[in-house]
Coordinates of C-alpha atoms in Angstrom, one line a residue:
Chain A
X1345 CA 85.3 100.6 119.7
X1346 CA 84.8 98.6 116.7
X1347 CA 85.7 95.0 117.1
X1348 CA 87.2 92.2 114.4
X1349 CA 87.2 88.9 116.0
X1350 CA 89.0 86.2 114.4
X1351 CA 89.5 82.3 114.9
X1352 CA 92.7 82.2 117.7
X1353 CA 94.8 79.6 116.2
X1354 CA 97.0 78.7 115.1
X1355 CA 95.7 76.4 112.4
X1356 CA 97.7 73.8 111.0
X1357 CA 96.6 71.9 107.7
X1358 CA 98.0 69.1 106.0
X1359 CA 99.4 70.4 102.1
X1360 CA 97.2 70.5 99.7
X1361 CA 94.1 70.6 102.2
X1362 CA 91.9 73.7 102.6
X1363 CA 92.8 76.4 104.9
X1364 CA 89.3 78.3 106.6
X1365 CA 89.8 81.3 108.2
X1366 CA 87.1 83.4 110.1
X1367 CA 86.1 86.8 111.3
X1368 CA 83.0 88.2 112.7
X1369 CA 82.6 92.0 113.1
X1370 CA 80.7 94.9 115.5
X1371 CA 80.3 97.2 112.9
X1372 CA 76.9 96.6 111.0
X1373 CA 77.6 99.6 108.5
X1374 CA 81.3 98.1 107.5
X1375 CA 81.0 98.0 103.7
X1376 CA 84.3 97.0 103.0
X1377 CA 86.8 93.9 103.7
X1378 CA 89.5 92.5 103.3
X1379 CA 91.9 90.0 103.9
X1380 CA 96.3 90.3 104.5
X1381 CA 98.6 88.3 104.6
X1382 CA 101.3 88.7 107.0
X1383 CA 104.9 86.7 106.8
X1384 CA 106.9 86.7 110.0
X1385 CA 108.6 90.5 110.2
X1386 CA 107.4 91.2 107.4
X1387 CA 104.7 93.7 106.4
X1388 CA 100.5 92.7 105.9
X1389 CA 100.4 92.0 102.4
X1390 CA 96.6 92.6 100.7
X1391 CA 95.1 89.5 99.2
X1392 CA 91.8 89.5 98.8
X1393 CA 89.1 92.1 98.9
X1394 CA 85.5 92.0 99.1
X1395 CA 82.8 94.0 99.3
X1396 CA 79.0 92.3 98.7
X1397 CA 77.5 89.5 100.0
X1398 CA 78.2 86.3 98.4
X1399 CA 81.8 84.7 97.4
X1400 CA 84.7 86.3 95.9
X1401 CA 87.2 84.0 94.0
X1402 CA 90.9 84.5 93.2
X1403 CA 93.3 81.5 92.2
X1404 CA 93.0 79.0 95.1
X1405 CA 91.6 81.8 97.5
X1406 CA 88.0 82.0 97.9
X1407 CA 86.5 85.1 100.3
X1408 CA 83.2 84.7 101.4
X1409 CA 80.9 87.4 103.1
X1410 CA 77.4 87.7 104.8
X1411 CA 76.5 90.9 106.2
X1412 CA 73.4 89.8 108.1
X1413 CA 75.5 87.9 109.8
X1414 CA 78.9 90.3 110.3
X1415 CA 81.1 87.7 109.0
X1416 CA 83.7 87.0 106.3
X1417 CA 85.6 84.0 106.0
X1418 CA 88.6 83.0 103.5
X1419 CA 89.1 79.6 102.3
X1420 CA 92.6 78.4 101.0
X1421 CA 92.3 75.5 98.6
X1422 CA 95.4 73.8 97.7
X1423 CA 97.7 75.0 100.8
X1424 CA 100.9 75.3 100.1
X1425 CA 104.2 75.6 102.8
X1426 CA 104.5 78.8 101.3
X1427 CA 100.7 79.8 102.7
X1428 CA 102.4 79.9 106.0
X1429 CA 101.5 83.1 107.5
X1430 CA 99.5 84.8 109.8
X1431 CA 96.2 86.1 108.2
X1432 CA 94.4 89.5 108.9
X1433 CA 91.2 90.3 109.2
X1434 CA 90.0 93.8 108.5
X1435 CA 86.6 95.8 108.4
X1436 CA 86.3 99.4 107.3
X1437 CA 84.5 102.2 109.6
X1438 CA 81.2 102.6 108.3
X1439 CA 81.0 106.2 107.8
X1440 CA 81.9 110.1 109.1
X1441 CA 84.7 111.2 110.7
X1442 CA 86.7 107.9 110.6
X1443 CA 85.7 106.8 106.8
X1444 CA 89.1 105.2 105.4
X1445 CA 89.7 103.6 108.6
X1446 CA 90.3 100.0 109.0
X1447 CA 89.6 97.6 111.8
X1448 CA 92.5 94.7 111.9
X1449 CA 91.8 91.6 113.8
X1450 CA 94.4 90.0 115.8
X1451 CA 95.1 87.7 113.1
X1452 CA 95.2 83.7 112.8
X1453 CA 98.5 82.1 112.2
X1454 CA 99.1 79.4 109.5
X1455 CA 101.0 77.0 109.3
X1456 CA 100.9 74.1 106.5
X1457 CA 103.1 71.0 106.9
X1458 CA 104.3 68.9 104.0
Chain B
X266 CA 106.4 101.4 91.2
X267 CA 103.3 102.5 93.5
X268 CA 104.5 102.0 97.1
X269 CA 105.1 103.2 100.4
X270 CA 108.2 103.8 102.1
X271 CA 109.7 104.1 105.0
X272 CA 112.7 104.7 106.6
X273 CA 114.6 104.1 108.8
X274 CA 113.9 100.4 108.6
X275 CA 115.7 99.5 112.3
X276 CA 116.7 101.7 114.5
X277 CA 118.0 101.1 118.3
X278 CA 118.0 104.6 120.4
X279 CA 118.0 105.7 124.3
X280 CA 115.3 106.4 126.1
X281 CA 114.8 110.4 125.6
X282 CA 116.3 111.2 122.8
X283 CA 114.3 112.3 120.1
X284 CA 113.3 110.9 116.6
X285 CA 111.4 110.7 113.5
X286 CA 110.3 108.5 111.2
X287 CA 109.5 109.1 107.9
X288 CA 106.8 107.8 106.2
X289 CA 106.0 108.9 101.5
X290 CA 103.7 107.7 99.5
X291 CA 103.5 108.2 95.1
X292 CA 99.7 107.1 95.0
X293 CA 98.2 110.1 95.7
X294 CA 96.1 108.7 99.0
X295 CA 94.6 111.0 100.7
X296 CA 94.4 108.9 103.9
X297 CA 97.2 107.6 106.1
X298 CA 98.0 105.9 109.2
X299 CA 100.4 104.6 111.0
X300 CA 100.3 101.3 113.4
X301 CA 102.4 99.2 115.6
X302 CA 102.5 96.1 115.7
X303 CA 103.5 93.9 119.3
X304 CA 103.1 90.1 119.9
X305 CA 99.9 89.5 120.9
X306 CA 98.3 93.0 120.4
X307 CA 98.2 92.9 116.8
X308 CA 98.1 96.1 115.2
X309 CA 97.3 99.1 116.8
X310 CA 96.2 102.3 115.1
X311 CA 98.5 105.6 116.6
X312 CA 97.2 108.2 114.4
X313 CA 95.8 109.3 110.9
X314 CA 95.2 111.7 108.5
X315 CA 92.3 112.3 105.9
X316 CA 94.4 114.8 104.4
X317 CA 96.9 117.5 104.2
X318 CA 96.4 119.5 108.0
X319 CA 94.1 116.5 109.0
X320 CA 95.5 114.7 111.6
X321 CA 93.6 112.6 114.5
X322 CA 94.6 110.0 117.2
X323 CA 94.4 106.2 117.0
X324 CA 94.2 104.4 119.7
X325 CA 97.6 104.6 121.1
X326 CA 98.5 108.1 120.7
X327 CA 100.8 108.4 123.7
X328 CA 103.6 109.6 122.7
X329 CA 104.0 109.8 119.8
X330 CA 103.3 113.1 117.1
X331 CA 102.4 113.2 113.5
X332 CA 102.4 116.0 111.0
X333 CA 101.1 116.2 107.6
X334 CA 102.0 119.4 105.6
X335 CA 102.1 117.2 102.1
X336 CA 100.0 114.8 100.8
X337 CA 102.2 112.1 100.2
X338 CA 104.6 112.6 103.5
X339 CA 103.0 111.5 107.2
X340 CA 106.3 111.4 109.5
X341 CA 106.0 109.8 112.9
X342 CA 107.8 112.0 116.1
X343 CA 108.7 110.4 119.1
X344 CA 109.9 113.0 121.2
X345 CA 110.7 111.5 124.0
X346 CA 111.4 107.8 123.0
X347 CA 110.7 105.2 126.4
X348 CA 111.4 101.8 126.0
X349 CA 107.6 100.7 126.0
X350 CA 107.8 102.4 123.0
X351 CA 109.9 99.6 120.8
X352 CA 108.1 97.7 118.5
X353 CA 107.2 97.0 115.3
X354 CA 106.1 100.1 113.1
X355 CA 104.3 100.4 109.7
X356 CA 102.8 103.3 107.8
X357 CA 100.2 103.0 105.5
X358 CA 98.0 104.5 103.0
X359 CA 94.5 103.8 102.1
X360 CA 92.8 104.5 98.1
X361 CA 89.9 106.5 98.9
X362 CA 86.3 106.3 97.2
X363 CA 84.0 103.2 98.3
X364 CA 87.3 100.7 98.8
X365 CA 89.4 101.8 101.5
X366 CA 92.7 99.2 100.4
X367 CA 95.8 100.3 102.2
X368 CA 98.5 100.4 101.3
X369 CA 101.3 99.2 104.3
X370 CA 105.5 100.2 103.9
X371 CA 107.7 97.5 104.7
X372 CA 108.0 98.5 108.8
X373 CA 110.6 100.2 110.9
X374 CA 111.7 97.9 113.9
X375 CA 112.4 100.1 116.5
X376 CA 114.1 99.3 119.9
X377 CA 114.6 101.8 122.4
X378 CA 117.0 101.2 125.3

């Protein structure tokens, strides 16, 4: 069983603060990942993608990613109320019969206060 | 407009009596899956298909049937609907090659009495 592990929550920021979110992950040969967002009811929204080591950067979210280490983080800058939400971590199988799978963590839950 | 859809989006039911849900994609994924989604279990995988005639279990298969005789359909069978069975359920489809995004549809709350 591959395993996504994310920080429990909930996480509550100030506005205009900077969110960071974490996951670690089982599977060493996961190449891809990715980060959704997930508004109460509602269905997981893809926000970010990333899929090398280093940082990925889009608007006021930054993914980061280190591989040796089986962990991806994202960082909101600038939270807004609207960045409310609960965020998903998820992996992809590594390879054979399961390639396309993804592995979801259990998600962290937002919330940013005015 | 590149989406997936499903329908119904709520539906309450008796224990027993049977449904489906359907599940289409116009993307041309190959790969598809369904989840559900309960508080404090996050989403769990019930099944997927790599392609047309490709199905395999999840890892909460009980219960529940899939079928996939065209590539952009993936309907979910309950046969025998029990109420530990209502929850939250989304279909999704994943772009193939080296990225593996998916896709989800906007959920079916189901409730089974």
């Amino acid at each position: 069983q591959k395993e996504v592990e994310q920080n429990s929550g909930p996480l509550s920021v100030p506005e205009g603060a900077i969110a960071s979110l974490n996951c670690t992950y089982s599977d060493r040969g996961s190449q891809s990942f990715f980060w959704y967002r997930q508004y109460s009811g509602k269905s997981p929204e893809l926000i970010m993608s990333i899929y090398s080591n280093g940082d990925k950067e889009d608007g006021r979210f930054t993914a980061q990613l280190n591989k040796a280490s089986q962990y991806v983080s994202l960082l909101i800058r600038d939270s807004q109320p609207s960045d409310s939400a609960t965020y998903l971590c998820a992996v992809s199988a590594s390879r054979g019969s399961t390639l396309g799978r993804l592995y979801f963590g259990r998600g962290t839950q937002l919330t940013v206060w005015p | 407009e590149a989406q997936v859809t499903q329908n119904p989006r709520y539906l309450i039911t008796v224990t027993g009596k049977k449904l489906t849900v359907t599940c289409s994609q116009n993307m041309n994924h190959e790969y598809m899956s369904w989840y559900r989604q309960d508080p404090g279990l996050g989403l769990r995988q019930i099944y997927y298909s790599m392609n047309v005639e490709v199905t395999d279990k999840g890892d909460v298969p009980e219960g529940y049937k899939v079928s996939r005789k065209e590539k952009r359909n993936f309907p979910l069978i309950l046969e025998s609907p029990s109420p530990n069975q209502t929850s939250l359920y989304f279909c999704a489809s994943t772009r193939g090659g080296p990225y593996n995004e998916q896709f989800f549809g906007p959920g079916t709350r189901l409730t089974v009495l």
